[in-house]
PDB file of C-alpha atoms in Angstrom:
ATOM      1  CA  ASN A   1      17.883   2.444 -11.225  1.00 54.00           C
ATOM      2  CA  ALA A   2      14.357   1.835 -12.422  1.00 71.00           C
ATOM      3  CA  GLY A   3      11.642   1.523  -9.835  1.00 90.00           C
ATOM      4  CA  VAL A   4       8.838  -1.010  -9.747  1.00 94.00           C
ATOM      5  CA  MET A   5       7.101  -1.149 -13.098  1.00 95.00           C
ATOM      6  CA  GLN A   6       3.536  -2.185 -13.745  1.00 96.00           C
ATOM      7  CA  ASN A   7       1.755  -2.575 -17.010  1.00 96.00           C
ATOM      8  CA  PRO A   8      -0.616  -1.828 -18.364  1.00 97.00           C
ATOM      9  CA  ARG A   9      -1.391   1.319 -16.392  1.00 95.00           C
ATOM     10  CA  HIS A  10      -5.028   1.174 -17.473  1.00 96.00           C
ATOM     11  CA  LEU A  11      -6.930  -1.904 -18.553  1.00 98.00           C
ATOM     12  CA  VAL A  12     -10.517  -2.149 -19.726  1.00 98.00           C
ATOM     13  CA  ARG A  13     -12.183  -5.534 -19.913  1.00 98.00           C
ATOM     14  CA  ARG A  14     -15.729  -6.679 -20.589  1.00 97.00           C
ATOM     15  CA  ARG A  15     -17.429  -8.973 -18.128  1.00 97.00           C
ATOM     16  CA  GLY A  16     -16.280 -12.535 -18.621  1.00 97.00           C
ATOM     17  CA  GLN A  17     -12.908 -11.672 -20.161  1.00 98.00           C
ATOM     18  CA  GLU A  18      -9.515 -12.326 -18.601  1.00 98.00           C
ATOM     19  CA  ALA A  19      -7.245  -9.655 -17.147  1.00 98.00           C
ATOM     20  CA  ARG A  20      -3.471 -10.047 -16.865  1.00 98.00           C
ATOM     21  CA  LEU A  21      -1.557  -7.547 -14.796  1.00 98.00           C
ATOM     22  CA  ARG A  22       2.231  -7.469 -14.852  1.00 98.00           C
ATOM     23  CA  CYS A  23       4.712  -6.318 -12.270  1.00 97.00           C
ATOM     24  CA  SER A  24       8.472  -6.016 -12.721  1.00 97.00           C
ATOM     25  CA  PRO A  25      10.160  -5.564  -9.334  1.00 95.00           C
ATOM     26  CA  MET A  26      13.117  -3.345  -8.680  1.00 93.00           C
ATOM     27  CA  LYS A  27      16.464  -4.754  -9.729  1.00 91.00           C
ATOM     28  CA  GLY A  28      17.746  -7.168  -7.125  1.00 88.00           C
ATOM     29  CA  HIS A  29      14.351  -7.645  -5.472  1.00 90.00           C
ATOM     30  CA  SER A  30      13.010 -11.175  -5.367  1.00 90.00           C
ATOM     31  CA  HIS A  31       9.920 -10.583  -3.212  1.00 92.00           C
ATOM     32  CA  VAL A  32       6.675  -9.266  -4.637  1.00 95.00           C
ATOM     33  CA  TYR A  33       3.430  -8.288  -2.929  1.00 95.00           C
ATOM     34  CA  TRP A  34       0.109  -7.526  -4.639  1.00 97.00           C
ATOM     35  CA  TYR A  35      -2.505  -5.213  -3.133  1.00 97.00           C
ATOM     36  CA  ARG A  36      -5.950  -4.160  -4.302  1.00 97.00           C
ATOM     37  CA  GLN A  37      -7.589  -0.805  -3.752  1.00 93.00           C
ATOM     38  CA  LEU A  38     -11.335  -0.903  -4.272  1.00 89.00           C
ATOM     39  CA  PRO A  39     -13.264   2.363  -4.679  1.00 81.00           C
ATOM     40  CA  GLU A  40     -13.849   4.067  -1.339  1.00 76.00           C
ATOM     41  CA  GLU A  41     -11.755   1.433   0.443  1.00 79.00           C
ATOM     42  CA  GLY A  42      -8.210   1.184   1.632  1.00 82.00           C
ATOM     43  CA  LEU A  43      -5.547  -1.101   0.280  1.00 92.00           C
ATOM     44  CA  LYS A  44      -5.892  -4.800   0.982  1.00 95.00           C
ATOM     45  CA  PHE A  45      -3.141  -7.369   0.800  1.00 95.00           C
ATOM     46  CA  MET A  46      -3.742 -10.096  -1.769  1.00 97.00           C
ATOM     47  CA  VAL A  47      -0.669 -12.277  -2.206  1.00 96.00           C
ATOM     48  CA  TYR A  48       3.031 -12.475  -1.412  1.00 94.00           C
ATOM     49  CA  LEU A  49       5.389 -14.266  -3.784  1.00 94.00           C
ATOM     50  CA  GLN A  50       9.030 -15.063  -3.970  1.00 92.00           C
ATOM     51  CA  LYS A  51      10.642 -16.261  -7.173  1.00 90.00           C
ATOM     52  CA  GLU A  52       8.752 -19.422  -8.255  1.00 89.00           C
ATOM     53  CA  ASN A  53       6.901 -19.666  -4.928  1.00 93.00           C
ATOM     54  CA  ILE A  54       3.669 -18.396  -3.452  1.00 95.00           C
ATOM     55  CA  ILE A  55       4.437 -17.610   0.171  1.00 92.00           C
ATOM     56  CA  ASP A  56       1.133 -16.185   1.406  1.00 93.00           C
ATOM     57  CA  GLU A  57      -2.096 -16.014  -0.565  1.00 94.00           C
ATOM     58  CA  SER A  58      -4.388 -15.406   2.376  1.00 93.00           C
ATOM     59  CA  GLY A  59      -5.826 -12.259   0.783  1.00 93.00           C
ATOM     60  CA  MET A  60      -6.658 -13.740  -2.595  1.00 95.00           C
ATOM     61  CA  PRO A  61     -10.278 -14.419  -3.519  1.00 94.00           C
ATOM     62  CA  LYS A  62     -10.805 -18.158  -3.650  1.00 90.00           C
ATOM     63  CA  GLU A  63     -11.949 -18.253  -7.253  1.00 95.00           C
ATOM     64  CA  ARG A  64     -10.866 -16.660 -10.539  1.00 97.00           C
ATOM     65  CA  PHE A  65      -7.689 -15.055  -9.146  1.00 97.00           C
ATOM     66  CA  SER A  66      -4.187 -16.463  -9.454  1.00 97.00           C
ATOM     67  CA  ALA A  67      -0.652 -15.126  -9.253  1.00 97.00           C
ATOM     68  CA  GLU A  68       2.767 -16.262 -10.288  1.00 96.00           C
ATOM     69  CA  PHE A  69       6.341 -15.015 -10.165  1.00 96.00           C
ATOM     70  CA  PRO A  70       8.425 -17.131 -12.519  1.00 93.00           C
ATOM     71  CA  LYS A  71      12.181 -17.515 -12.422  1.00 90.00           C
ATOM     72  CA  GLU A  72      12.449 -15.230 -15.418  1.00 90.00           C
ATOM     73  CA  GLY A  73      10.126 -12.356 -16.213  1.00 92.00           C
ATOM     74  CA  PRO A  74       7.581 -10.290 -14.327  1.00 96.00           C
ATOM     75  CA  SER A  75       5.086 -11.329 -11.718  1.00 97.00           C
ATOM     76  CA  ILE A  76       1.600 -11.833 -13.172  1.00 98.00           C
ATOM     77  CA  LEU A  77      -1.738 -11.366 -11.450  1.00 98.00           C
ATOM     78  CA  ARG A  78      -4.418 -13.096 -13.471  1.00 98.00           C
ATOM     79  CA  ILE A  79      -8.143 -12.576 -13.102  1.00 98.00           C
ATOM     80  CA  GLN A  80     -10.368 -14.933 -15.051  1.00 98.00           C
ATOM     81  CA  GLN A  81     -13.950 -14.162 -16.046  1.00 98.00           C
ATOM     82  CA  VAL A  82     -13.852 -10.651 -14.652  1.00 97.00           C
ATOM     83  CA  VAL A  83     -16.937  -9.116 -13.038  1.00 97.00           C
ATOM     84  CA  ARG A  84     -17.771  -5.468 -12.338  1.00 95.00           C
ATOM     85  CA  GLY A  85     -16.729  -5.896  -8.721  1.00 94.00           C
ATOM     86  CA  ASP A  86     -13.147  -6.537  -9.868  1.00 96.00           C
ATOM     87  CA  SER A  87     -12.851  -2.911 -10.997  1.00 96.00           C
ATOM     88  CA  ALA A  88     -10.119  -1.489  -8.799  1.00 96.00           C
ATOM     89  CA  ALA A  89      -6.531  -0.290  -8.711  1.00 95.00           C
ATOM     90  CA  TYR A  90      -4.039  -3.105  -8.330  1.00 97.00           C
ATOM     91  CA  PHE A  91      -0.643  -2.270  -6.906  1.00 96.00           C
ATOM     92  CA  CYS A  92       2.431  -4.365  -6.611  1.00 96.00           C
ATOM     93  CA  ALA A  93       5.356  -3.731  -4.331  1.00 95.00           C
ATOM     94  CA  SER A  94       8.773  -5.328  -4.149  1.00 93.00           C
ATOM     95  CA  SER A  95      11.373  -5.798  -1.464  1.00 90.00           C
ATOM     96  CA  PRO A  96      14.838  -7.330  -1.348  1.00 86.00           C
ATOM     97  CA  ASN A  97      14.193  -9.631   1.605  1.00 79.00           C
ATOM     98  CA  ARG A  98      11.415 -11.446   3.391  1.00 74.00           C
ATOM     99  CA  GLY A  99       9.837  -9.231   5.996  1.00 65.00           C
ATOM    100  CA  SER A 100      11.871  -6.300   4.775  1.00 62.00           C
ATOM    101  CA  ASP A 101      11.335  -3.045   6.534  1.00 69.00           C
ATOM    102  CA  GLU A 102      10.344  -1.327   3.310  1.00 81.00           C
ATOM    103  CA  GLN A 103       8.358  -2.113   0.212  1.00 88.00           C
ATOM    104  CA  TYR A 104       8.627  -0.101  -2.972  1.00 90.00           C
ATOM    105  CA  PHE A 105       5.360   0.414  -4.820  1.00 93.00           C
ATOM    106  CA  GLY A 106       4.629   0.544  -8.497  1.00 94.00           C
ATOM    107  CA  PRO A 107       2.250   3.090 -10.066  1.00 93.00           C
ATOM    108  CA  GLY A 108      -0.601   0.594 -10.200  1.00 95.00           C
ATOM    109  CA  THR A 109      -2.889  -0.843 -12.846  1.00 97.00           C
ATOM    110  CA  ARG A 110      -6.393   0.542 -12.940  1.00 95.00           C
ATOM    111  CA  LEU A 111      -8.782  -2.154 -14.086  1.00 97.00           C
ATOM    112  CA  THR A 112     -12.216  -1.181 -15.336  1.00 97.00           C
ATOM    113  CA  VAL A 113     -14.749  -3.892 -16.074  1.00 97.00           C
ATOM    114  CA  THR A 114     -17.598  -2.812 -18.342  1.00 96.00           C
TER     115      THR A 114
ATOM    116  CA  ALA B   1      -4.093 -10.650  13.867  1.00 78.00           C
ATOM    117  CA  GLN B   2      -3.071  -7.083  13.166  1.00 86.00           C
ATOM    118  CA  SER B   3      -5.288  -4.136  12.409  1.00 91.00           C
ATOM    119  CA  VAL B   4      -4.943  -0.423  11.790  1.00 95.00           C
ATOM    120  CA  THR B   5      -7.493   2.285  12.454  1.00 95.00           C
ATOM    121  CA  GLN B   6      -7.226   5.751  11.023  1.00 96.00           C
ATOM    122  CA  LEU B   7      -9.575   7.818  13.084  1.00 92.00           C
ATOM    123  CA  ASP B   8     -10.388  10.509  10.520  1.00 94.00           C
ATOM    124  CA  SER B   9     -11.497   9.779   6.978  1.00 93.00           C
ATOM    125  CA  GLN B  10     -11.200  13.423   5.934  1.00 96.00           C
ATOM    126  CA  VAL B  11      -9.192  16.293   7.363  1.00 97.00           C
ATOM    127  CA  PRO B  12      -9.707  19.768   5.892  1.00 97.00           C
ATOM    128  CA  VAL B  13      -7.130  22.363   6.898  1.00 97.00           C
ATOM    129  CA  PHE B  14      -6.009  25.795   5.782  1.00 97.00           C
ATOM    130  CA  GLU B  15      -2.612  26.378   4.225  1.00 97.00           C
ATOM    131  CA  GLU B  16       0.216  26.998   6.737  1.00 97.00           C
ATOM    132  CA  ALA B  17      -1.826  25.526   9.593  1.00 97.00           C
ATOM    133  CA  PRO B  18      -0.540  22.516  11.568  1.00 97.00           C
ATOM    134  CA  VAL B  19      -2.095  19.105  11.007  1.00 98.00           C
ATOM    135  CA  GLU B  20      -2.236  15.772  12.803  1.00 97.00           C
ATOM    136  CA  LEU B  21      -3.475  12.575  11.172  1.00 98.00           C
ATOM    137  CA  ARG B  22      -4.293   9.906  13.714  1.00 97.00           C
ATOM    138  CA  CYS B  23      -3.457   6.221  13.536  1.00 97.00           C
ATOM    139  CA  ASN B  24      -3.961   3.431  16.068  1.00 97.00           C
ATOM    140  CA  TYR B  25      -2.932  -0.162  15.607  1.00 95.00           C
ATOM    141  CA  SER B  26      -3.353  -3.483  17.318  1.00 91.00           C
ATOM    142  CA  SER B  27      -0.955  -6.397  17.188  1.00 86.00           C
ATOM    143  CA  SER B  28       0.177  -9.248  19.403  1.00 80.00           C
ATOM    144  CA  VAL B  29       3.731  -9.113  18.008  1.00 81.00           C
ATOM    145  CA  SER B  30       6.326  -6.453  17.432  1.00 82.00           C
ATOM    146  CA  VAL B  31       5.557  -4.422  14.359  1.00 85.00           C
ATOM    147  CA  TYR B  32       7.060  -1.991  11.950  1.00 90.00           C
ATOM    148  CA  LEU B  33       4.955   1.144  11.363  1.00 93.00           C
ATOM    149  CA  PHE B  34       4.679   3.200   8.198  1.00 94.00           C
ATOM    150  CA  TRP B  35       2.995   6.227   6.717  1.00 96.00           C
ATOM    151  CA  TYR B  36       2.472   6.335   2.956  1.00 95.00           C
ATOM    152  CA  VAL B  37       1.111   9.140   0.792  1.00 96.00           C
ATOM    153  CA  GLN B  38      -0.897   8.654  -2.392  1.00 93.00           C
ATOM    154  CA  TYR B  39      -1.447  11.513  -4.820  1.00 92.00           C
ATOM    155  CA  PRO B  40      -4.407  11.209  -7.223  1.00 86.00           C
ATOM    156  CA  ASN B  41      -4.025   8.381  -9.723  1.00 81.00           C
ATOM    157  CA  GLN B  42      -0.555   7.526  -8.510  1.00 85.00           C
ATOM    158  CA  GLY B  43       1.122   4.803  -6.474  1.00 87.00           C
ATOM    159  CA  LEU B  44       2.184   4.990  -2.863  1.00 91.00           C
ATOM    160  CA  GLN B  45       5.219   6.859  -1.652  1.00 92.00           C
ATOM    161  CA  LEU B  46       6.808   6.177   1.708  1.00 92.00           C
ATOM    162  CA  LEU B  47       6.741   9.205   4.006  1.00 95.00           C
ATOM    163  CA  LEU B  48       8.406   7.662   7.045  1.00 94.00           C
ATOM    164  CA  LYS B  49       8.788   4.459   9.019  1.00 92.00           C
ATOM    165  CA  TYR B  50       9.359   3.299  12.574  1.00 92.00           C
ATOM    166  CA  LEU B  51      11.381   0.148  13.078  1.00 88.00           C
ATOM    167  CA  SER B  52      12.934   0.598  16.524  1.00 84.00           C
ATOM    168  CA  GLY B  53      14.852   3.130  18.573  1.00 85.00           C
ATOM    169  CA  SER B  54      13.803   6.752  18.880  1.00 86.00           C
ATOM    170  CA  THR B  55      10.038   7.094  19.051  1.00 88.00           C
ATOM    171  CA  LEU B  56      10.047  10.351  17.068  1.00 94.00           C
ATOM    172  CA  VAL B  57      10.557   9.669  13.406  1.00 95.00           C
ATOM    173  CA  LYS B  58      11.199  12.319  10.800  1.00 95.00           C
ATOM    174  CA  GLY B  59      10.250  11.777   7.201  1.00 94.00           C
ATOM    175  CA  ILE B  60      10.155  13.528   3.871  1.00 93.00           C
ATOM    176  CA  ASN B  61       8.326  16.762   3.073  1.00 92.00           C
ATOM    177  CA  GLY B  62       8.536  17.995   6.666  1.00 95.00           C
ATOM    178  CA  PHE B  63       6.371  15.246   8.164  1.00 97.00           C
ATOM    179  CA  GLU B  64       7.103  13.480  11.430  1.00 97.00           C
ATOM    180  CA  ALA B  65       5.393  10.820  13.507  1.00 97.00           C
ATOM    181  CA  GLU B  66       5.604   9.633  17.076  1.00 95.00           C
ATOM    182  CA  PHE B  67       5.360   6.027  18.132  1.00 93.00           C
ATOM    183  CA  ASN B  68       3.511   5.593  21.419  1.00 93.00           C
ATOM    184  CA  LYS B  69       3.631   1.978  22.536  1.00 89.00           C
ATOM    185  CA  SER B  70       1.347   2.362  25.546  1.00 91.00           C
ATOM    186  CA  GLN B  71      -1.372   3.972  23.434  1.00 91.00           C
ATOM    187  CA  THR B  72      -0.570   1.845  20.370  1.00 93.00           C
ATOM    188  CA  SER B  73      -0.585   4.975  18.261  1.00 95.00           C
ATOM    189  CA  PHE B  74       1.533   6.363  15.445  1.00 97.00           C
ATOM    190  CA  HIS B  75       0.137   9.818  14.649  1.00 97.00           C
ATOM    191  CA  LEU B  76       1.484  11.831  11.737  1.00 98.00           C
ATOM    192  CA  ARG B  77       2.134  15.548  12.111  1.00 97.00           C
ATOM    193  CA  LYS B  78       3.280  18.523  10.113  1.00 97.00           C
ATOM    194  CA  PRO B  79       3.681  21.992  11.649  1.00 97.00           C
ATOM    195  CA  SER B  80       2.715  23.923   8.517  1.00 97.00           C
ATOM    196  CA  VAL B  81       0.986  22.375   5.507  1.00 97.00           C
ATOM    197  CA  HIS B  82       1.102  23.404   1.865  1.00 96.00           C
ATOM    198  CA  ILE B  83      -1.460  23.108  -0.896  1.00 96.00           C
ATOM    199  CA  SER B  84       0.761  20.414  -2.409  1.00 95.00           C
ATOM    200  CA  ASP B  85       0.225  18.209   0.654  1.00 96.00           C
ATOM    201  CA  THR B  86      -3.322  17.548  -0.489  1.00 96.00           C
ATOM    202  CA  ALA B  87      -3.433  13.767  -0.901  1.00 96.00           C
ATOM    203  CA  GLU B  88      -4.538  10.534   0.741  1.00 95.00           C
ATOM    204  CA  TYR B  89      -2.434   9.281   3.629  1.00 97.00           C
ATOM    205  CA  PHE B  90      -2.238   5.668   4.727  1.00 96.00           C
ATOM    206  CA  CYS B  91      -0.934   4.266   7.970  1.00 96.00           C
ATOM    207  CA  ALA B  92       0.294   0.671   7.815  1.00 94.00           C
ATOM    208  CA  VAL B  93       1.875  -2.048   9.937  1.00 92.00           C
ATOM    209  CA  SER B  94       3.904  -5.113   9.109  1.00 89.00           C
ATOM    210  CA  SER B  95       5.830  -7.737  10.999  1.00 82.00           C
ATOM    211  CA  TYR B  96       8.633 -10.081  10.089  1.00 75.00           C
ATOM    212  CA  ASN B  97       6.791 -13.221  11.104  1.00 75.00           C
ATOM    213  CA  GLN B  98       3.870 -12.264   8.886  1.00 75.00           C
ATOM    214  CA  GLY B  99       6.228 -12.120   5.910  1.00 76.00           C
ATOM    215  CA  GLY B 100       6.273  -8.361   5.845  1.00 82.00           C
ATOM    216  CA  LYS B 101       2.879  -7.912   4.218  1.00 88.00           C
ATOM    217  CA  LEU B 102       1.433  -4.500   4.938  1.00 92.00           C
ATOM    218  CA  ILE B 103      -1.858  -4.064   6.743  1.00 93.00           C
ATOM    219  CA  PHE B 104      -3.287  -0.671   5.882  1.00 94.00           C
ATOM    220  CA  GLY B 105      -5.722   1.649   7.562  1.00 95.00           C
ATOM    221  CA  GLN B 106      -8.655   3.024   5.608  1.00 93.00           C
ATOM    222  CA  GLY B 107      -6.817   6.193   4.681  1.00 94.00           C
ATOM    223  CA  THR B 108      -7.211   9.862   5.562  1.00 96.00           C
ATOM    224  CA  GLU B 109      -7.917  12.384   2.860  1.00 95.00           C
ATOM    225  CA  LEU B 110      -6.026  15.582   3.655  1.00 97.00           C
ATOM    226  CA  SER B 111      -7.422  18.615   1.905  1.00 97.00           C
ATOM    227  CA  VAL B 112      -5.402  21.825   2.202  1.00 97.00           C
ATOM    228  CA  LYS B 113      -7.282  24.998   1.327  1.00 96.00           C
ATOM    229  CA  PRO B 114      -5.810  28.415   0.540  1.00 94.00           C
TER     230      PRO B 114
END
């Protein structure tokens, strides 16, 4: 039973490029959460998605960031026109139900913007 | 709104000594409480969780935590630490009516020395 998978594990982008981060939840899980861990900071919630729906995006920056979780395929976190301040570790977590008592985390994608 | 405060950013301790990592939270609704561990360059692993019932919760790797509602605390303890416990520890809260998103504390870096 595979856990939460994220790819790529490491991503290097130049300023102004686009970054696409993928998250495949655990089998049977239809709820995905994205978190960001900036250097020297804790983890911050970004967005909560259910299949084909964004449920809560209160933690997403207003510009350049978007997320989707299509009916088929992984959840995608997209960052357009990246800047150095976007350099961080991005984690996704999945759960089987809304408000589940446990989320299972992926290994993260470490984004470096040069 | 919910918030989590981890009172110590760094905790150095000698091997085989006891350790306590402190966590306080604030919330106007009932919450679930969690402790996660993050080893360098890895994702988060759940150590233990409090949902309801007994206030003393036992987790993996010999860790335990006690929920204290009157003090709104959820401190993590281990009677005898090992070098391999060196990692970052995060306290977190969630609630069903917030969709289950996790609100994390800033993290405590536990450093176990021989």
